[in-house]
Every structure is written in structure tokens, then in C-alpha cells.
Amino acid sequence: MLRLSKLSDYGTVIMAHMAREPARSVSAAELADAVGLAPTTVSKVLKLLTRAQLLGSRRGVHGGYALARSPEEISLAQVIAAVEGPIGVTECGAAAGLCAQEAACPSRASWLRVNRVVHEALDGVSLAEFARPAPPPATPVNLAAIHPGGGHTCAP
Amino acid sequence: MLRLSKLSDYGTVIMAHMAREPARSVSAAELADAVGLAPTTVSKVLKLLTRAQLLGSRRGVHGGYALARSPEEISLAQVIAAVEGPIGVTECGAAAGLCAQEAACPSRASWLRVNRVVHEALDGVSLAEFARPAPPPATPVNLAAIHPGGGHTCAP
DNA sequence: GTCATTTGGTACCGATTCAGTCCCGTTTTG
DNA sequence: CAAAACGGGACTGAATCGGTACCAAATGAC
């Protein structure tokens, strides 16, 4: 199904939530409550997002997390990569040198193209857009024609 | 990592191999030998591809598999969907309504857009192209129309 | 200075999913 | 009828994933 992992999904939900009040610092517990997930799980995701420098953190009594950049400057691709590693449909697309047949692979060019498009698609969606879906951007998308297969775990 | 399953990967390799001699009927054993995978595994994948009507099959002593359509008319998306089910980046599967918040989900539009782009990327690569990598096709997916401001490197 | 609070890192377990194999039935041909 | 080949599941071991727990480090209140 070429699906996102649950943790990545959580990551996007969490980041979307934070993007609605970009300046505010929030604790893991508060966030967990807001998105309706187990505090431990939220915490785990927050750690990953922080390590990837998408979030800044502060420890201590009034500690918490806050966006490291403005929501416009954070893309879905960055969030997903932070949680589940390099984005790539095939191994050869995620990092060079993983596939033994790399040099001789007749399909490599095709895969690289697919990988690039996928990455661009995810990189083209900013948190700002993701959190607060405005009327569909620049180019109107024909919703009726969209291939179904979607929805995600929309946390409250 | 948003990665393809191994079985899907095998599927593409097998189909690519068949696309190089589109008219010929090949047995599972012969194919397994050609692509260097276990016969049982190849057989499993072939069954899936056949059930999805990408291949035609004949039983009996001179039986085997053959492409159901010309390589130009079979896309990567079709092969992948045949092996691992409907392509979709997010959960809540093919059936609508699995996600309670579906109607109110603020990110749904974004996800649908991503799904659509991914699907188009995979649908835009034909077996013919995939098996015998030619110079990039005449009409690549028009990313600019979907995400104005587009270009980006694929580097992880 | 001490203590409650909150993040950081890691190790761990249970469950689910995946890859791979095997078995048996059906079809076709010689 | 016998052999070759596909069709459809069932089964198993392994890998991955989701989730939890634990302890260390930092911070601020008192």
C-alpha cells in the first residue's frame, strides 16, 4: 500500500497542531491531550522531531516544545523524514550504494524519477497549508478524479 | 521510509523481464531462474499479477504466463497495486468512513493531493519504459501545475 | 540546596505484518 | 492415466512497528 507509518502520521498531526499556534511552547503531556494519543507515544515522536531540528525544546518546569521555524518553512517531507528516515520508494532512491545492482540496473532511472516526484509532492506541502487547509492552492484539483486510498488517522 | 514491499519489487522485476519478450509465454520456473529468485516466491507473485489481470495464464504441460497487454499499456502503478493492494500514502484504506473525523479533517485535502501525485508518478511509468530505460518520456508529470515553486533535489 | 517538573536517551516487550514455503486441487496435453 | 503446470490457501519464522518503561540530565520554584 505504500503507506506512511503510524508514527509518521502522528508526527504530522502533532506538527499540524503546533502550527496553529506557532509561537507557543507546549509540553508533551499537553500535546498528547490535545491530539488524543498516549503521552509516551507523543513523547517519542517529539523526541524524533526535535532531533531533526524541526522543533526546539526546553527542559525543566516550564519546558516544552516549539516549532523551530515558521510553519511555512516546514514541509511534510521534513516531518516524515524526521520520524521514519529518508524518504524513498526503493532502496536505491533513499540512499546511494544500498543496491548491489545499482550500476547495471536498467530500471534505476525510472525509480529515481518516481522517488523524486514523491519527494517533491511531500516537500510541496507546508505545515501552514497542511494545518489550515485554505481553498485549494493555485491550481484547482478535481476532487472527483482523485484516486481514493486515503484518509489517515485523524486525531481529534 | 515509505518503501515498496519486497514482493512488489519482485513484481516489477518480473514484469520488466516479461516486457522484454512480450509475446512469449514463460513458466514460473523459467522466470524464477531468469530473475534469480526462489520459484515458490516467483510463483506467488505471478498469481497476484494474474489475478489482477496484468498477466494471462495457461495451465497444463505447455502452460505459462504472458503479458495480458502490451508493455506500453501496463504501468508501475498497476503492478504495485496488484501485488500490495491499493496505493495510498495514508491509512483508513479504500473504504471511506474509517476515519471518524474524515469530514472535518483539516488535512484531508493535502493528503489527497499527495496521494494523487504519487499515484500519477507511478502511473506515468510504463513497463516498456521501465524495462528498457529510454530517455525521459515526452510528457513527464507536470509538477509545476501542482506545486508552484517546485524544483528540489532528492537528497535525503 | 532541594525537589518537582519536564525533556533526552535507550532498552524492552507484545503484536502485527511480511516473506517465504508447502500442500493439494485443477487443468491441459501426450 | 500420468506428467507438467497453474490456482488457492494455510502455515511458519523473522523482521518490523507501535507502544511502554526506566533512568539520567536540565530547569526553575521555594
CSV table of C-alpha atoms (C1' of nucleotides) in Angstrom, one decimal:
chain,number,residue,atom,x,y,z
A,1,MET,CA,0.0,0.0,0.0
A,2,LEU,CA,3.0,2.3,0.1
A,3,ARG,CA,1.8,3.7,3.4
A,4,LEU,CA,3.1,6.0,5.9
A,5,SER,CA,3.9,4.5,9.3
A,6,LYS,CA,1.6,5.4,12.1
A,7,LEU,CA,4.3,7.2,13.9
A,8,SER,CA,4.8,9.5,10.9
A,9,ASP,CA,1.1,10.1,10.8
A,10,TYR,CA,1.2,11.1,14.4
A,11,GLY,CA,4.1,13.3,13.6
A,12,THR,CA,2.1,15.2,11.0
A,13,VAL,CA,-0.8,15.5,13.3
A,14,ILE,CA,1.3,16.8,16.1
A,15,MET,CA,3.1,19.3,13.9
A,16,ALA,CA,-0.1,20.5,12.4
A,17,HIS,CA,-1.4,21.1,15.9
A,18,MET,CA,1.7,23.1,16.8
A,19,ALA,CA,1.5,25.0,13.6
A,20,ARG,CA,-1.8,26.5,14.7
A,21,GLU,CA,0.0,28.4,17.5
A,22,PRO,CA,3.5,28.6,16.2
A,23,ALA,CA,4.9,30.8,18.9
A,24,ARG,CA,3.6,28.8,21.8
A,25,SER,CA,5.7,26.3,23.8
A,26,VAL,CA,3.8,23.2,24.6
A,27,SER,CA,4.6,20.3,26.9
A,28,ALA,CA,4.4,16.7,25.7
A,29,ALA,CA,1.6,16.0,28.1
A,30,GLU,CA,-0.5,18.9,26.9
A,31,LEU,CA,0.1,17.9,23.3
A,32,ALA,CA,-0.9,14.3,24.0
A,33,ASP,CA,-4.1,15.5,25.5
A,34,ALA,CA,-4.8,17.8,22.6
A,35,VAL,CA,-4.3,15.2,19.9
A,36,GLY,CA,-5.7,12.3,21.9
A,37,LEU,CA,-2.7,10.0,21.9
A,38,ALA,CA,-0.8,8.3,24.7
A,39,PRO,CA,1.7,10.7,26.3
A,40,THR,CA,4.5,8.2,25.9
A,41,THR,CA,3.9,7.8,22.2
A,42,VAL,CA,3.7,11.6,21.7
A,43,SER,CA,6.8,12.0,23.6
A,44,LYS,CA,8.6,9.5,21.4
A,45,VAL,CA,7.6,11.3,18.3
A,46,LEU,CA,8.5,14.7,19.7
A,47,LYS,CA,12.0,13.5,20.5
A,48,LEU,CA,12.4,12.4,16.9
A,49,LEU,CA,11.1,15.7,15.6
A,50,THR,CA,13.4,17.6,18.0
A,51,ARG,CA,16.5,15.6,17.0
A,52,ALA,CA,15.7,16.5,13.4
A,53,GLN,CA,15.7,20.1,14.5
A,54,LEU,CA,12.1,20.7,13.4
A,55,LEU,CA,11.3,21.5,17.0
A,56,GLY,CA,13.2,23.3,19.7
A,57,SER,CA,12.9,22.0,23.2
A,58,ARG,CA,13.4,23.3,26.7
A,59,ARG,CA,13.6,21.1,29.8
A,60,GLY,CA,12.6,21.9,33.3
A,61,VAL,CA,9.5,23.1,35.0
A,62,HIS,CA,8.3,25.4,32.3
A,63,GLY,CA,9.8,23.3,29.5
A,64,GLY,CA,8.2,22.2,26.3
A,65,TYR,CA,8.4,22.1,22.6
A,66,ALA,CA,8.0,24.8,19.9
A,67,LEU,CA,8.4,24.9,16.2
A,68,ALA,CA,12.0,25.7,15.2
A,69,ARG,CA,10.9,27.5,12.1
A,70,SER,CA,7.7,29.1,10.8
A,71,PRO,CA,5.0,26.7,9.5
A,72,GLU,CA,5.6,27.9,6.0
A,73,GLU,CA,9.2,26.7,6.2
A,74,ILE,CA,8.5,23.2,7.3
A,75,SER,CA,7.3,20.6,4.8
A,76,LEU,CA,5.6,17.3,5.2
A,77,ALA,CA,8.6,15.7,3.7
A,78,GLN,CA,10.7,17.0,6.5
A,79,VAL,CA,8.3,15.8,9.1
A,80,ILE,CA,8.1,12.3,7.6
A,81,ALA,CA,11.9,12.0,7.1
A,82,ALA,CA,12.4,13.0,10.7
A,83,VAL,CA,10.2,10.2,12.0
A,84,GLU,CA,10.8,7.4,9.7
A,85,GLY,CA,14.1,8.2,8.0
A,86,PRO,CA,14.9,9.1,4.4
A,87,ILE,CA,12.0,9.0,2.0
A,88,GLY,CA,12.4,6.6,-0.8
A,89,VAL,CA,10.2,4.2,-2.6
A,90,THR,CA,13.2,2.0,-3.3
A,91,GLU,CA,16.4,1.5,-1.5
A,92,CYS,CA,18.4,3.0,-4.3
A,93,GLY,CA,16.3,6.1,-4.0
A,94,ALA,CA,16.7,6.6,-0.3
A,95,ALA,CA,20.5,6.5,-0.3
A,96,ALA,CA,23.2,5.5,-2.8
A,97,GLY,CA,25.1,2.3,-2.6
A,98,LEU,CA,22.4,0.2,-1.0
A,99,CYS,CA,21.5,-1.8,-4.1
A,100,ALA,CA,24.1,-4.2,-5.4
A,101,GLN,CA,22.8,-4.0,-8.9
A,102,GLU,CA,22.8,-0.2,-8.8
A,103,ALA,CA,25.2,0.3,-11.7
A,104,ALA,CA,23.7,-2.2,-14.0
A,105,CYS,CA,20.0,-1.7,-13.1
A,106,PRO,CA,18.0,-0.9,-16.2
A,107,SER,CA,15.2,0.5,-14.1
A,108,ARG,CA,17.2,2.8,-12.0
A,109,ALA,CA,16.4,5.8,-13.9
A,110,SER,CA,12.7,5.2,-13.6
A,111,TRP,CA,12.9,4.6,-9.9
A,112,LEU,CA,14.8,7.7,-9.3
A,113,ARG,CA,12.2,9.7,-11.2
A,114,VAL,CA,9.5,8.2,-9.1
A,115,ASN,CA,11.3,8.9,-6.0
A,116,ARG,CA,11.9,12.5,-7.0
A,117,VAL,CA,8.3,13.1,-7.7
A,118,VAL,CA,7.2,11.6,-4.4
A,119,HIS,CA,9.7,13.6,-2.5
A,120,GLU,CA,8.6,16.8,-4.3
A,121,ALA,CA,5.0,16.1,-3.6
A,122,LEU,CA,5.7,15.8,0.1
A,123,ASP,CA,8.0,18.7,0.1
A,124,GLY,CA,5.5,20.9,-1.7
A,125,VAL,CA,3.1,20.8,1.3
A,126,SER,CA,4.0,23.1,4.0
A,127,LEU,CA,2.8,22.8,7.6
A,128,ALA,CA,1.0,26.0,7.2
A,129,GLU,CA,-1.0,24.7,4.3
A,130,PHE,CA,-1.4,21.3,6.0
A,131,ALA,CA,-2.7,22.6,9.3
A,132,ARG,CA,-5.1,25.1,7.9
A,133,PRO,CA,-6.3,23.9,4.5
A,134,ALA,CA,-7.1,27.0,2.6
A,135,PRO,CA,-9.1,26.8,-0.5
A,136,PRO,CA,-7.1,24.5,-2.8
A,137,PRO,CA,-4.0,26.3,-3.9
A,138,ALA,CA,-3.2,27.9,-7.2
A,139,THR,CA,-4.2,25.0,-9.3
A,140,PRO,CA,-7.7,23.7,-8.6
A,141,VAL,CA,-7.7,20.0,-8.1
A,142,ASN,CA,-10.5,17.9,-9.4
A,143,LEU,CA,-11.5,16.1,-6.2
A,144,ALA,CA,-13.8,13.7,-8.0
A,145,ALA,CA,-11.0,12.5,-10.1
A,146,ILE,CA,-8.7,11.9,-7.2
A,147,HIS,CA,-7.7,8.3,-6.7
A,148,PRO,CA,-9.1,7.2,-3.3
A,149,GLY,CA,-6.9,5.4,-1.0
A,150,GLY,CA,-6.6,7.9,1.6
A,151,GLY,CA,-7.7,9.3,4.8
A,152,HIS,CA,-5.5,8.9,7.7
A,153,THR,CA,-5.8,8.6,11.4
A,154,CYS,CA,-7.3,12.0,12.1
A,155,ALA,CA,-6.7,12.6,15.7
A,156,PRO,CA,-9.2,14.8,17.4
B,1,MET,CA,10.8,5.2,4.6
B,2,LEU,CA,7.6,5.0,2.6
B,3,ARG,CA,9.1,2.0,0.9
B,4,LEU,CA,7.8,-0.6,-1.5
B,5,SER,CA,7.5,-4.1,-0.2
B,6,LYS,CA,9.9,-6.7,-1.4
B,7,LEU,CA,7.1,-8.6,-3.2
B,8,SER,CA,6.2,-5.5,-5.1
B,9,ASP,CA,9.7,-5.0,-6.1
B,10,TYR,CA,9.9,-8.6,-7.3
B,11,GLY,CA,6.7,-7.9,-9.2
B,12,THR,CA,8.3,-5.1,-11.1
B,13,VAL,CA,11.4,-7.1,-11.8
B,14,ILE,CA,9.4,-10.0,-13.1
B,15,MET,CA,7.1,-7.8,-15.2
B,16,ALA,CA,10.1,-6.0,-16.6
B,17,HIS,CA,11.6,-9.2,-17.6
B,18,MET,CA,8.5,-10.3,-19.4
B,19,ALA,CA,8.2,-7.0,-21.1
B,20,ARG,CA,11.4,-7.7,-23.0
B,21,GLU,CA,9.7,-10.5,-24.8
B,22,PRO,CA,6.1,-9.5,-24.6
B,23,ALA,CA,4.7,-12.2,-26.9
B,24,ARG,CA,6.4,-15.2,-25.2
B,25,SER,CA,4.7,-17.4,-22.7
B,26,VAL,CA,7.0,-18.3,-19.8
B,27,SER,CA,6.7,-20.8,-17.0
B,28,ALA,CA,7.1,-19.8,-13.4
B,29,ALA,CA,10.2,-22.0,-13.1
B,30,GLU,CA,11.8,-20.5,-16.1
B,31,LEU,CA,11.1,-17.0,-14.8
B,32,ALA,CA,12.4,-17.8,-11.4
B,33,ASP,CA,15.6,-18.9,-13.0
B,34,ALA,CA,15.8,-15.8,-15.1
B,35,VAL,CA,15.4,-13.3,-12.3
B,36,GLY,CA,17.3,-15.3,-9.7
B,37,LEU,CA,14.5,-15.8,-7.1
B,38,ALA,CA,13.0,-18.8,-5.4
B,39,PRO,CA,10.5,-20.5,-7.7
B,40,THR,CA,7.8,-20.5,-4.9
B,41,THR,CA,8.2,-16.8,-4.4
B,42,VAL,CA,8.0,-16.0,-8.0
B,43,SER,CA,5.0,-18.2,-8.3
B,44,LYS,CA,3.3,-16.3,-5.6
B,45,VAL,CA,3.9,-13.0,-7.2
B,46,LEU,CA,2.8,-14.4,-10.6
B,47,LYS,CA,-0.5,-15.5,-9.1
B,48,LEU,CA,-1.2,-12.0,-7.8
B,49,LEU,CA,-0.3,-10.4,-11.1
B,50,THR,CA,-2.5,-12.9,-12.9
B,51,ARG,CA,-5.4,-12.3,-10.6
B,52,ALA,CA,-5.1,-8.6,-11.3
B,53,GLN,CA,-5.3,-9.4,-15.0
B,54,LEU,CA,-1.9,-8.0,-15.8
B,55,LEU,CA,-0.9,-11.4,-16.9
B,56,GLY,CA,-2.7,-14.2,-18.7
B,57,SER,CA,-2.0,-17.8,-17.7
B,58,ARG,CA,-2.4,-21.2,-19.2
B,59,ARG,CA,-2.3,-24.4,-17.2
B,60,GLY,CA,-1.1,-27.7,-18.4
B,61,VAL,CA,2.0,-29.1,-19.8
B,62,HIS,CA,2.8,-26.2,-22.0
B,63,GLY,CA,1.3,-23.7,-19.8
B,64,GLY,CA,2.8,-20.4,-18.5
B,65,TYR,CA,2.3,-16.7,-18.2
B,66,ALA,CA,2.3,-13.9,-20.7
B,67,LEU,CA,1.5,-10.2,-20.5
B,68,ALA,CA,-2.1,-9.5,-20.9
B,69,ARG,CA,-1.5,-6.2,-22.6
B,70,SER,CA,1.4,-4.6,-24.4
B,71,PRO,CA,4.2,-3.2,-22.1
B,72,GLU,CA,3.1,0.3,-23.1
B,73,GLU,CA,-0.3,-0.3,-21.6
B,74,ILE,CA,0.9,-1.5,-18.2
B,75,SER,CA,2.1,0.9,-15.6
B,76,LEU,CA,4.1,0.6,-12.5
B,77,ALA,CA,1.1,1.7,-10.5
B,78,GLN,CA,-0.8,-1.3,-11.8
B,79,VAL,CA,1.9,-3.7,-11.0
B,80,ILE,CA,2.3,-2.4,-7.5
B,81,ALA,CA,-1.4,-2.3,-6.8
B,82,ALA,CA,-1.7,-5.8,-8.0
B,83,VAL,CA,0.9,-7.1,-5.5
B,84,GLU,CA,0.3,-5.0,-2.5
B,85,GLY,CA,-3.1,-3.5,-2.8
B,86,PRO,CA,-4.4,0.0,-3.4
B,87,ILE,CA,-1.8,2.6,-3.5
B,88,GLY,CA,-2.2,5.2,-0.8
B,89,VAL,CA,0.1,7.1,1.5
B,90,THR,CA,-2.3,7.4,4.3
B,91,GLU,CA,-4.4,5.0,6.2
B,92,CYS,CA,-8.2,4.4,6.5
B,93,GLY,CA,-7.9,2.3,3.4
B,94,ALA,CA,-10.0,2.3,0.3
B,95,ALA,CA,-13.3,2.4,2.2
B,96,ALA,CA,-14.4,5.9,3.1
B,97,GLY,CA,-15.6,6.5,6.6
B,98,LEU,CA,-13.0,4.5,8.5
B,99,CYS,CA,-11.7,7.7,9.9
B,100,ALA,CA,-14.3,9.3,12.1
B,101,GLN,CA,-13.0,12.8,11.6
B,102,GLU,CA,-12.9,12.3,7.8
B,103,ALA,CA,-15.3,15.1,7.0
B,104,ALA,CA,-13.8,17.5,9.5
B,105,CYS,CA,-10.2,16.6,8.9
B,106,PRO,CA,-8.3,19.7,8.1
B,107,SER,CA,-5.5,17.9,6.4
B,108,ARG,CA,-7.5,15.7,4.2
B,109,ALA,CA,-7.2,17.8,1.1
B,110,SER,CA,-3.5,17.9,1.5
B,111,TRP,CA,-3.3,14.1,1.8
B,112,LEU,CA,-5.5,13.6,-1.2
B,113,ARG,CA,-3.3,15.8,-3.2
B,114,VAL,CA,-0.2,13.9,-2.2
B,115,ASN,CA,-1.8,10.6,-2.9
B,116,ARG,CA,-2.8,11.8,-6.3
B,117,VAL,CA,0.7,12.9,-7.2
B,118,VAL,CA,2.2,9.7,-6.0
B,119,HIS,CA,-0.3,7.7,-8.0
B,120,GLU,CA,0.3,9.7,-11.1
B,121,ALA,CA,4.0,9.3,-10.7
B,122,LEU,CA,3.7,5.6,-10.7
B,123,ASP,CA,1.1,5.5,-13.3
B,124,GLY,CA,3.3,7.6,-15.6
B,125,VAL,CA,5.9,4.9,-15.9
B,126,SER,CA,5.0,2.2,-18.4
B,127,LEU,CA,6.6,-1.3,-18.3
B,128,ALA,CA,8.1,-0.6,-21.7
B,129,GLU,CA,9.9,2.4,-20.3
B,130,PHE,CA,10.8,0.6,-17.1
B,131,ALA,CA,12.2,-2.5,-18.8
B,132,ARG,CA,14.2,-0.6,-21.3
B,133,PRO,CA,15.1,2.7,-19.9
B,134,ALA,CA,14.8,5.2,-22.7
B,135,PRO,CA,15.4,8.9,-22.4
B,136,PRO,CA,12.8,10.5,-20.2
B,137,PRO,CA,9.3,10.4,-21.7
B,138,ALA,CA,7.8,13.1,-23.8
B,139,THR,CA,5.3,14.2,-21.1
B,140,PRO,CA,6.6,14.0,-17.6
B,141,VAL,CA,4.2,14.6,-14.7
B,142,ASN,CA,3.6,18.3,-14.5
B,143,LEU,CA,4.7,19.1,-11.1
B,144,ALA,CA,4.7,22.8,-11.6
B,145,ALA,CA,1.0,22.7,-12.1
B,146,ILE,CA,0.5,21.0,-8.8
B,147,HIS,CA,3.1,22.7,-6.6
B,148,PRO,CA,4.1,26.0,-8.0
B,149,GLY,CA,7.6,26.8,-7.0
B,150,GLY,CA,8.6,23.3,-7.3
B,151,GLY,CA,12.2,22.3,-8.0
B,152,HIS,CA,14.1,20.5,-5.3
B,153,THR,CA,16.8,17.9,-5.0
B,154,CYS,CA,16.0,14.4,-3.9
B,155,ALA,CA,18.9,14.3,-1.5
B,156,PRO,CA,17.9,12.7,1.9
C,1,DG,C1',20.1,23.3,48.2
C,2,DT,C1',16.4,20.5,47.3
C,3,DC,C1',12.7,19.0,44.9
C,4,DA,C1',9.1,18.8,41.5
C,5,DT,C1',8.8,19.1,36.6
C,6,DT,C1',10.0,18.2,32.0
C,7,DT,C1',12.8,16.6,28.2
C,8,DG,C1',16.7,13.0,26.4
C,9,DG,C1',18.2,8.5,25.5
C,10,DT,C1',17.7,3.8,25.4
C,11,DA,C1',16.2,-0.6,26.2
C,12,DC,C1',12.5,-3.7,26.0
C,13,DC,C1',8.1,-6.4,25.0
C,14,DG,C1',3.9,-7.6,22.5
C,15,DA,C1',1.6,-7.5,18.3
C,16,DT,C1',1.3,-7.1,13.7
C,17,DT,C1',2.9,-7.7,9.2
C,18,DC,C1',5.9,-9.7,5.8
C,19,DA,C1',8.5,-13.0,3.2
C,20,DG,C1',8.8,-17.4,2.1
C,21,DT,C1',7.4,-22.3,1.8
C,22,DC,C1',4.4,-26.1,1.3
C,23,DC,C1',0.4,-28.7,0.2
C,24,DC,C1',-3.4,-30.1,-2.5
C,25,DG,C1',-6.7,-29.3,-6.2
C,26,DT,C1',-7.5,-28.3,-11.2
C,27,DT,C1',-6.4,-28.0,-15.9
C,28,DT,C1',-4.1,-29.4,-20.1
C,29,DT,C1',-1.5,-32.4,-23.1
C,30,DG,C1',0.7,-36.6,-24.6
D,1,DC,C1',-3.7,-42.2,-17.0
D,2,DA,C1',0.5,-39.6,-16.0
D,3,DA,C1',3.2,-35.6,-16.1
D,4,DA,C1',3.5,-30.7,-16.2
D,5,DA,C1',2.0,-26.5,-14.9
D,6,DC,C1',-1.2,-23.1,-12.7
D,7,DG,C1',-4.7,-21.8,-8.6
D,8,DG,C1',-5.7,-21.1,-3.9
D,9,DG,C1',-4.9,-21.2,0.6
D,10,DA,C1',-2.6,-22.3,5.0
D,11,DC,C1',1.3,-22.2,7.7
D,12,DT,C1',5.7,-20.6,9.9
D,13,DG,C1',9.7,-17.9,11.1
D,14,DA,C1',11.5,-13.4,11.0
D,15,DA,C1',11.5,-8.7,10.9
D,16,DT,C1',9.4,-4.5,11.8
D,17,DC,C1',6.4,-1.5,14.3
D,18,DG,C1',3.9,0.5,18.0
D,19,DG,C1',3.9,1.4,22.5
D,20,DT,C1',5.8,1.5,27.3
D,21,DA,C1',9.1,1.9,31.0
D,22,DC,C1',13.1,3.5,33.1
D,23,DC,C1',16.7,6.5,34.4
D,24,DA,C1',19.7,10.5,33.6
D,25,DA,C1',20.1,15.5,32.8
D,26,DA,C1',18.3,20.1,32.9
D,27,DT,C1',15.5,23.8,34.8
D,28,DG,C1',13.0,26.7,37.8
D,29,DA,C1',10.4,27.3,42.4
D,30,DC,C1',10.7,27.5,47.1
